[in-house]
Amino acid sequence: MAENLEKTDLPAATAVHDGRLARGSRTRQALLDAAFFEIYEQGFRSASLNEIIRKAGCTKGSLYHHFPDKHALGLAAVAEHMGAHIDQTWIKPLASTDDPLTSIRLIIKRYANEELGIAPLRGCPFQNLSQEMSGIDKDFQSYFTELFNRWRGSIAAALVRGQAKGTVRKDIDPECVATLVVASHQGVTSMIKATQDRNVGLSAATAFFDYLESLRP
């Protein structure tokens, strides 16, 4: 009888365990989301753990169950959100195109039209945080370097593919152009934030699109 009871209790025990895992996963995600937006609004050093906990709707104990400290939470939030943004906005679209110049143009238009959840007057979260933390924290610097390299690499690989398909001039250096694309994008976002003027971005986009067209055969 004891054996039968033990077997009968197994599904219930599994359900309880699965429920706890699901709640833990939701809490962790809520902390990552709240941390990212707090860091975006305030910067990493000024971000408030109490505010993150409040926005996540959890307890301080829950925070420290998932992350040992603010530094670990910040790195995880950056990797979760910035990494996903670059993957979804740049890397995946460019990996499946034979006409990278048109694809890059469409991506920049999405930024200009504010379709990507980034407030231009507040600046690019990637740029804001890399400028704040890269010179003072090796872990953040290492992550930003890796992400920049993946971003540039995806553009360069797409340009090489475009050269093979005849949509990009063969005399350009894909690595150099990829670096210029990223640098131009980051530079314009910095100017928009500094001037608090969206027209800066619109004006730069016009000139940038002309440059892209000059790279066609």
PDB file of C-alpha atoms in Angstrom:
ATOM      1  CA  MET A   1       0.000   0.000   0.000  1.00  0.00           C
ATOM      2  CA  ALA A   2       2.842   2.365   0.828  1.00  0.00           C
ATOM      3  CA  GLU A   3       4.343   1.652  -2.569  1.00  0.00           C
ATOM      4  CA  ASN A   4       1.043   2.460  -4.281  1.00  0.00           C
ATOM      5  CA  LEU A   5       0.682   5.724  -2.379  1.00  0.00           C
ATOM      6  CA  GLU A   6       4.207   6.730  -3.320  1.00  0.00           C
ATOM      7  CA  LYS A   7       3.506   6.123  -6.998  1.00  0.00           C
ATOM      8  CA  THR A   8       0.225   7.999  -6.816  1.00  0.00           C
ATOM      9  CA  ASP A   9       1.936  11.036  -5.269  1.00  0.00           C
ATOM     10  CA  LEU A  10       4.590  11.289  -7.993  1.00  0.00           C
ATOM     11  CA  PRO A  11       2.504  13.259 -10.547  1.00  0.00           C
ATOM     12  CA  ALA A  12       1.459  15.748  -7.867  1.00  0.00           C
ATOM     13  CA  ALA A  13       5.030  16.206  -6.725  1.00  0.00           C
ATOM     14  CA  THR A  14       6.149  16.702 -10.320  1.00  0.00           C
ATOM     15  CA  ALA A  15       3.427  19.289 -10.897  1.00  0.00           C
ATOM     16  CA  VAL A  16       4.495  21.223  -7.796  1.00  0.00           C
ATOM     17  CA  HIS A  17       8.112  21.107  -8.932  1.00  0.00           C
ATOM     18  CA  ASP A  18       7.216  22.253 -12.445  1.00  0.00           C
ATOM     19  CA  GLY A  19       5.078  25.051 -11.037  1.00  0.00           C
ATOM     20  CA  ARG A  20       7.945  26.307  -8.917  1.00  0.00           C
ATOM     21  CA  LEU A  21      10.277  26.221 -11.905  1.00  0.00           C
ATOM     22  CA  ALA A  22       7.776  28.182 -14.006  1.00  0.00           C
ATOM     23  CA  ARG A  23       7.318  30.805 -11.285  1.00  0.00           C
ATOM     24  CA  GLY A  24      11.080  31.045 -10.880  1.00  0.00           C
ATOM     25  CA  SER A  25      11.512  31.507 -14.622  1.00  0.00           C
ATOM     26  CA  ARG A  26       8.859  34.244 -14.696  1.00  0.00           C
ATOM     27  CA  THR A  27      10.459  36.021 -11.747  1.00  0.00           C
ATOM     28  CA  ARG A  28      13.891  35.877 -13.357  1.00  0.00           C
ATOM     29  CA  GLN A  29      12.518  37.276 -16.626  1.00  0.00           C
ATOM     30  CA  ALA A  30      10.669  40.038 -14.784  1.00  0.00           C
ATOM     31  CA  LEU A  31      13.916  41.014 -13.054  1.00  0.00           C
ATOM     32  CA  LEU A  32      15.820  41.057 -16.354  1.00  0.00           C
ATOM     33  CA  ASP A  33      13.162  43.211 -18.005  1.00  0.00           C
ATOM     34  CA  ALA A  34      12.900  45.632 -15.091  1.00  0.00           C
ATOM     35  CA  ALA A  35      16.685  45.871 -14.770  1.00  0.00           C
ATOM     36  CA  PHE A  36      17.192  46.605 -18.449  1.00  0.00           C
ATOM     37  CA  PHE A  37      14.687  49.448 -18.562  1.00  0.00           C
ATOM     38  CA  GLU A  38      15.914  50.899 -15.271  1.00  0.00           C
ATOM     39  CA  ILE A  39      19.483  50.837 -16.615  1.00  0.00           C
ATOM     40  CA  TYR A  40      18.337  52.359 -19.924  1.00  0.00           C
ATOM     41  CA  GLU A  41      16.588  55.204 -18.100  1.00  0.00           C
ATOM     42  CA  GLN A  42      19.128  55.850 -15.339  1.00  0.00           C
ATOM     43  CA  GLY A  43      22.437  54.323 -16.420  1.00  0.00           C
ATOM     44  CA  PHE A  44      23.970  51.314 -14.705  1.00  0.00           C
ATOM     45  CA  ARG A  45      25.616  53.082 -11.782  1.00  0.00           C
ATOM     46  CA  SER A  46      22.511  55.110 -10.946  1.00  0.00           C
ATOM     47  CA  ALA A  47      20.075  52.227 -11.433  1.00  0.00           C
ATOM     48  CA  SER A  48      18.210  51.412  -8.224  1.00  0.00           C
ATOM     49  CA  LEU A  49      17.869  47.810  -7.093  1.00  0.00           C
ATOM     50  CA  ASN A  50      14.830  48.776  -5.022  1.00  0.00           C
ATOM     51  CA  GLU A  51      13.185  50.254  -8.108  1.00  0.00           C
ATOM     52  CA  ILE A  52      14.044  47.147 -10.140  1.00  0.00           C
ATOM     53  CA  ILE A  53      12.491  44.935  -7.450  1.00  0.00           C
ATOM     54  CA  ARG A  54       9.389  47.134  -7.351  1.00  0.00           C
ATOM     55  CA  LYS A  55       8.934  47.085 -11.126  1.00  0.00           C
ATOM     56  CA  ALA A  56       9.543  43.339 -11.272  1.00  0.00           C
ATOM     57  CA  GLY A  57       6.931  42.773  -8.543  1.00  0.00           C
ATOM     58  CA  CYS A  58       9.182  40.506  -6.509  1.00  0.00           C
ATOM     59  CA  THR A  59      11.146  40.506  -3.273  1.00  0.00           C
ATOM     60  CA  LYS A  60      14.785  41.219  -2.507  1.00  0.00           C
ATOM     61  CA  GLY A  61      15.141  37.559  -1.592  1.00  0.00           C
ATOM     62  CA  SER A  62      13.937  36.577  -5.060  1.00  0.00           C
ATOM     63  CA  LEU A  63      16.476  38.932  -6.623  1.00  0.00           C
ATOM     64  CA  TYR A  64      19.384  37.420  -4.719  1.00  0.00           C
ATOM     65  CA  HIS A  65      18.093  33.916  -5.398  1.00  0.00           C
ATOM     66  CA  HIS A  66      18.622  34.492  -9.114  1.00  0.00           C
ATOM     67  CA  PHE A  67      21.545  36.969  -9.132  1.00  0.00           C
ATOM     68  CA  PRO A  68      24.345  37.382  -6.576  1.00  0.00           C
ATOM     69  CA  ASP A  69      24.608  41.151  -7.047  1.00  0.00           C
ATOM     70  CA  LYS A  70      23.705  44.164  -9.181  1.00  0.00           C
ATOM     71  CA  HIS A  71      26.688  43.580 -11.477  1.00  0.00           C
ATOM     72  CA  ALA A  72      25.547  40.061 -12.391  1.00  0.00           C
ATOM     73  CA  LEU A  73      21.964  41.244 -12.882  1.00  0.00           C
ATOM     74  CA  GLY A  74      23.102  44.103 -15.118  1.00  0.00           C
ATOM     75  CA  LEU A  75      25.248  41.875 -17.318  1.00  0.00           C
ATOM     76  CA  ALA A  76      22.447  39.333 -17.670  1.00  0.00           C
ATOM     77  CA  ALA A  77      19.893  42.036 -18.508  1.00  0.00           C
ATOM     78  CA  VAL A  78      22.186  43.540 -21.137  1.00  0.00           C
ATOM     79  CA  ALA A  79      22.876  40.160 -22.723  1.00  0.00           C
ATOM     80  CA  GLU A  80      19.164  39.272 -22.687  1.00  0.00           C
ATOM     81  CA  HIS A  81      17.925  42.497 -24.275  1.00  0.00           C
ATOM     82  CA  MET A  82      20.776  43.977 -26.310  1.00  0.00           C
ATOM     83  CA  GLY A  83      21.905  40.631 -27.649  1.00  0.00           C
ATOM     84  CA  ALA A  84      18.352  39.774 -28.711  1.00  0.00           C
ATOM     85  CA  HIS A  85      17.910  43.213 -30.295  1.00  0.00           C
ATOM     86  CA  ILE A  86      21.034  42.924 -32.447  1.00  0.00           C
ATOM     87  CA  ASP A  87      20.161  39.340 -33.391  1.00  0.00           C
ATOM     88  CA  GLN A  88      16.577  40.114 -34.383  1.00  0.00           C
ATOM     89  CA  THR A  89      17.178  43.512 -35.995  1.00  0.00           C
ATOM     90  CA  TRP A  90      20.484  42.977 -37.780  1.00  0.00           C
ATOM     91  CA  ILE A  91      21.962  39.477 -37.737  1.00  0.00           C
ATOM     92  CA  LYS A  92      18.943  37.362 -38.732  1.00  0.00           C
ATOM     93  CA  PRO A  93      17.682  39.651 -41.537  1.00  0.00           C
ATOM     94  CA  LEU A  94      21.169  39.989 -43.018  1.00  0.00           C
ATOM     95  CA  ALA A  95      21.819  36.253 -42.829  1.00  0.00           C
ATOM     96  CA  SER A  96      18.966  35.545 -45.249  1.00  0.00           C
ATOM     97  CA  THR A  97      19.428  38.237 -47.896  1.00  0.00           C
ATOM     98  CA  ASP A  98      21.281  38.402 -51.184  1.00  0.00           C
ATOM     99  CA  ASP A  99      20.711  42.169 -51.357  1.00  0.00           C
ATOM    100  CA  PRO A 100      22.303  43.464 -48.141  1.00  0.00           C
ATOM    101  CA  LEU A 101      22.262  47.118 -49.182  1.00  0.00           C
ATOM    102  CA  THR A 102      18.478  47.095 -49.412  1.00  0.00           C
ATOM    103  CA  SER A 103      18.252  45.175 -46.129  1.00  0.00           C
ATOM    104  CA  ILE A 104      20.493  47.665 -44.313  1.00  0.00           C
ATOM    105  CA  ARG A 105      18.412  50.513 -45.692  1.00  0.00           C
ATOM    106  CA  LEU A 106      15.207  48.890 -44.387  1.00  0.00           C
ATOM    107  CA  ILE A 107      16.767  48.359 -40.957  1.00  0.00           C
ATOM    108  CA  ILE A 108      17.809  52.019 -40.720  1.00  0.00           C
ATOM    109  CA  LYS A 109      14.300  53.069 -41.796  1.00  0.00           C
ATOM    110  CA  ARG A 110      12.869  51.044 -38.907  1.00  0.00           C
ATOM    111  CA  TYR A 111      15.057  52.995 -36.499  1.00  0.00           C
ATOM    112  CA  ALA A 112      14.089  56.294 -38.132  1.00  0.00           C
ATOM    113  CA  ASN A 113      10.398  55.384 -37.887  1.00  0.00           C
ATOM    114  CA  GLU A 114      10.843  54.410 -34.214  1.00  0.00           C
ATOM    115  CA  GLU A 115       9.535  50.907 -34.809  1.00  0.00           C
ATOM    116  CA  LEU A 116      12.085  49.112 -32.616  1.00  0.00           C
ATOM    117  CA  GLY A 117      11.193  50.225 -29.101  1.00  0.00           C
ATOM    118  CA  ILE A 118      14.122  52.629 -28.802  1.00  0.00           C
ATOM    119  CA  ALA A 119      13.399  56.246 -27.871  1.00  0.00           C
ATOM    120  CA  PRO A 120      15.806  58.240 -30.087  1.00  0.00           C
ATOM    121  CA  LEU A 121      15.977  61.242 -27.762  1.00  0.00           C
ATOM    122  CA  ARG A 122      17.088  58.958 -24.933  1.00  0.00           C
ATOM    123  CA  GLY A 123      19.813  57.454 -27.076  1.00  0.00           C
ATOM    124  CA  CYS A 124      20.709  53.899 -28.031  1.00  0.00           C
ATOM    125  CA  PRO A 125      20.857  51.671 -24.912  1.00  0.00           C
ATOM    126  CA  PHE A 126      23.822  49.812 -26.369  1.00  0.00           C
ATOM    127  CA  GLN A 127      25.747  53.020 -26.909  1.00  0.00           C
ATOM    128  CA  ASN A 128      24.712  54.625 -23.627  1.00  0.00           C
ATOM    129  CA  LEU A 129      25.880  51.691 -21.556  1.00  0.00           C
ATOM    130  CA  SER A 130      29.020  50.933 -23.554  1.00  0.00           C
ATOM    131  CA  GLN A 131      30.143  54.539 -23.120  1.00  0.00           C
ATOM    132  CA  GLU A 132      29.388  54.425 -19.402  1.00  0.00           C
ATOM    133  CA  MET A 133      30.895  51.055 -18.545  1.00  0.00           C
ATOM    134  CA  SER A 134      33.493  49.920 -21.106  1.00  0.00           C
ATOM    135  CA  GLY A 135      36.281  52.044 -19.665  1.00  0.00           C
ATOM    136  CA  ILE A 136      35.697  50.970 -16.076  1.00  0.00           C
ATOM    137  CA  ASP A 137      34.453  47.386 -16.145  1.00  0.00           C
ATOM    138  CA  LYS A 138      36.197  44.552 -17.998  1.00  0.00           C
ATOM    139  CA  ASP A 139      33.173  42.263 -17.963  1.00  0.00           C
ATOM    140  CA  PHE A 140      30.958  44.830 -19.655  1.00  0.00           C
ATOM    141  CA  GLN A 141      33.751  45.757 -22.064  1.00  0.00           C
ATOM    142  CA  SER A 142      34.262  42.117 -23.013  1.00  0.00           C
ATOM    143  CA  TYR A 143      30.554  41.647 -23.689  1.00  0.00           C
ATOM    144  CA  PHE A 144      30.277  44.827 -25.761  1.00  0.00           C
ATOM    145  CA  THR A 145      33.349  43.867 -27.800  1.00  0.00           C
ATOM    146  CA  GLU A 146      31.874  40.446 -28.555  1.00  0.00           C
ATOM    147  CA  LEU A 147      28.514  41.940 -29.525  1.00  0.00           C
ATOM    148  CA  PHE A 148      30.090  44.630 -31.717  1.00  0.00           C
ATOM    149  CA  ASN A 149      32.146  41.949 -33.463  1.00  0.00           C
ATOM    150  CA  ARG A 150      29.068  39.811 -34.141  1.00  0.00           C
ATOM    151  CA  TRP A 151      27.178  42.849 -35.413  1.00  0.00           C
ATOM    152  CA  ARG A 152      29.962  43.963 -37.757  1.00  0.00           C
ATOM    153  CA  GLY A 153      30.630  40.376 -38.807  1.00  0.00           C
ATOM    154  CA  SER A 154      27.018  39.851 -39.850  1.00  0.00           C
ATOM    155  CA  ILE A 155      27.122  42.954 -42.044  1.00  0.00           C
ATOM    156  CA  ALA A 156      30.472  42.005 -43.592  1.00  0.00           C
ATOM    157  CA  ALA A 157      29.284  38.459 -44.344  1.00  0.00           C
ATOM    158  CA  ALA A 158      26.135  39.807 -45.999  1.00  0.00           C
ATOM    159  CA  LEU A 159      28.201  42.198 -48.135  1.00  0.00           C
ATOM    160  CA  VAL A 160      30.449  39.326 -49.247  1.00  0.00           C
ATOM    161  CA  ARG A 161      27.337  37.389 -50.231  1.00  0.00           C
ATOM    162  CA  GLY A 162      26.068  40.439 -52.093  1.00  0.00           C
ATOM    163  CA  GLN A 163      29.336  40.652 -54.011  1.00  0.00           C
ATOM    164  CA  ALA A 164      28.937  37.018 -55.054  1.00  0.00           C
ATOM    165  CA  LYS A 165      25.324  37.642 -56.144  1.00  0.00           C
ATOM    166  CA  GLY A 166      26.142  40.827 -58.042  1.00  0.00           C
ATOM    167  CA  THR A 167      24.228  43.236 -55.767  1.00  0.00           C
ATOM    168  CA  VAL A 168      27.343  44.804 -54.192  1.00  0.00           C
ATOM    169  CA  ARG A 169      30.439  46.196 -55.911  1.00  0.00           C
ATOM    170  CA  LYS A 170      33.350  43.783 -55.875  1.00  0.00           C
ATOM    171  CA  ASP A 171      35.939  46.508 -55.264  1.00  0.00           C
ATOM    172  CA  ILE A 172      34.747  47.424 -51.766  1.00  0.00           C
ATOM    173  CA  ASP A 173      36.196  46.024 -48.542  1.00  0.00           C
ATOM    174  CA  PRO A 174      33.269  44.396 -46.688  1.00  0.00           C
ATOM    175  CA  GLU A 175      34.971  44.640 -43.284  1.00  0.00           C
ATOM    176  CA  CYS A 176      35.644  48.354 -43.678  1.00  0.00           C
ATOM    177  CA  VAL A 177      32.140  49.084 -44.918  1.00  0.00           C
ATOM    178  CA  ALA A 178      30.624  47.040 -42.076  1.00  0.00           C
ATOM    179  CA  THR A 179      32.629  49.031 -39.542  1.00  0.00           C
ATOM    180  CA  LEU A 180      31.483  52.291 -41.151  1.00  0.00           C
ATOM    181  CA  VAL A 181      27.829  51.195 -41.087  1.00  0.00           C
ATOM    182  CA  VAL A 182      27.951  50.442 -37.357  1.00  0.00           C
ATOM    183  CA  ALA A 183      29.964  53.568 -36.565  1.00  0.00           C
ATOM    184  CA  SER A 184      27.607  55.774 -38.601  1.00  0.00           C
ATOM    185  CA  HIS A 185      24.554  54.310 -36.914  1.00  0.00           C
ATOM    186  CA  GLN A 186      26.026  54.787 -33.449  1.00  0.00           C
ATOM    187  CA  GLY A 187      27.292  58.274 -34.261  1.00  0.00           C
ATOM    188  CA  VAL A 188      23.922  59.485 -35.520  1.00  0.00           C
ATOM    189  CA  THR A 189      22.115  58.124 -32.455  1.00  0.00           C
ATOM    190  CA  SER A 190      24.606  59.995 -30.292  1.00  0.00           C
ATOM    191  CA  MET A 191      23.933  63.238 -32.173  1.00  0.00           C
ATOM    192  CA  ILE A 192      20.166  62.826 -31.847  1.00  0.00           C
ATOM    193  CA  LYS A 193      20.504  62.408 -28.094  1.00  0.00           C
ATOM    194  CA  ALA A 194      22.968  65.311 -27.762  1.00  0.00           C
ATOM    195  CA  THR A 195      20.837  67.742 -29.775  1.00  0.00           C
ATOM    196  CA  GLN A 196      17.417  66.306 -28.768  1.00  0.00           C
ATOM    197  CA  ASP A 197      16.493  66.712 -32.420  1.00  0.00           C
ATOM    198  CA  ARG A 198      15.025  63.830 -34.443  1.00  0.00           C
ATOM    199  CA  ASN A 199      15.676  65.749 -37.678  1.00  0.00           C
ATOM    200  CA  VAL A 200      19.384  65.058 -37.267  1.00  0.00           C
ATOM    201  CA  GLY A 201      18.660  61.392 -37.832  1.00  0.00           C
ATOM    202  CA  LEU A 202      16.388  61.990 -40.799  1.00  0.00           C
ATOM    203  CA  SER A 203      18.980  64.208 -42.474  1.00  0.00           C
ATOM    204  CA  ALA A 204      21.774  61.703 -41.865  1.00  0.00           C
ATOM    205  CA  ALA A 205      19.623  58.843 -43.171  1.00  0.00           C
ATOM    206  CA  THR A 206      19.205  60.584 -46.517  1.00  0.00           C
ATOM    207  CA  ALA A 207      22.958  60.933 -46.980  1.00  0.00           C
ATOM    208  CA  PHE A 208      23.574  57.401 -45.684  1.00  0.00           C
ATOM    209  CA  PHE A 209      21.113  55.913 -48.174  1.00  0.00           C
ATOM    210  CA  ASP A 210      22.927  57.737 -50.990  1.00  0.00           C
ATOM    211  CA  TYR A 211      26.169  56.169 -49.763  1.00  0.00           C
ATOM    212  CA  LEU A 212      24.628  52.700 -49.750  1.00  0.00           C
ATOM    213  CA  GLU A 213      23.422  53.146 -53.331  1.00  0.00           C
ATOM    214  CA  SER A 214      26.983  54.074 -54.367  1.00  0.00           C
ATOM    215  CA  LEU A 215      28.068  50.564 -53.318  1.00  0.00           C
ATOM    216  CA  ARG A 216      25.985  48.909 -56.034  1.00  0.00           C
ATOM    217  CA  PRO A 217      27.653  47.664 -59.246  1.00  0.00           C
TER     218      PRO A 217
END
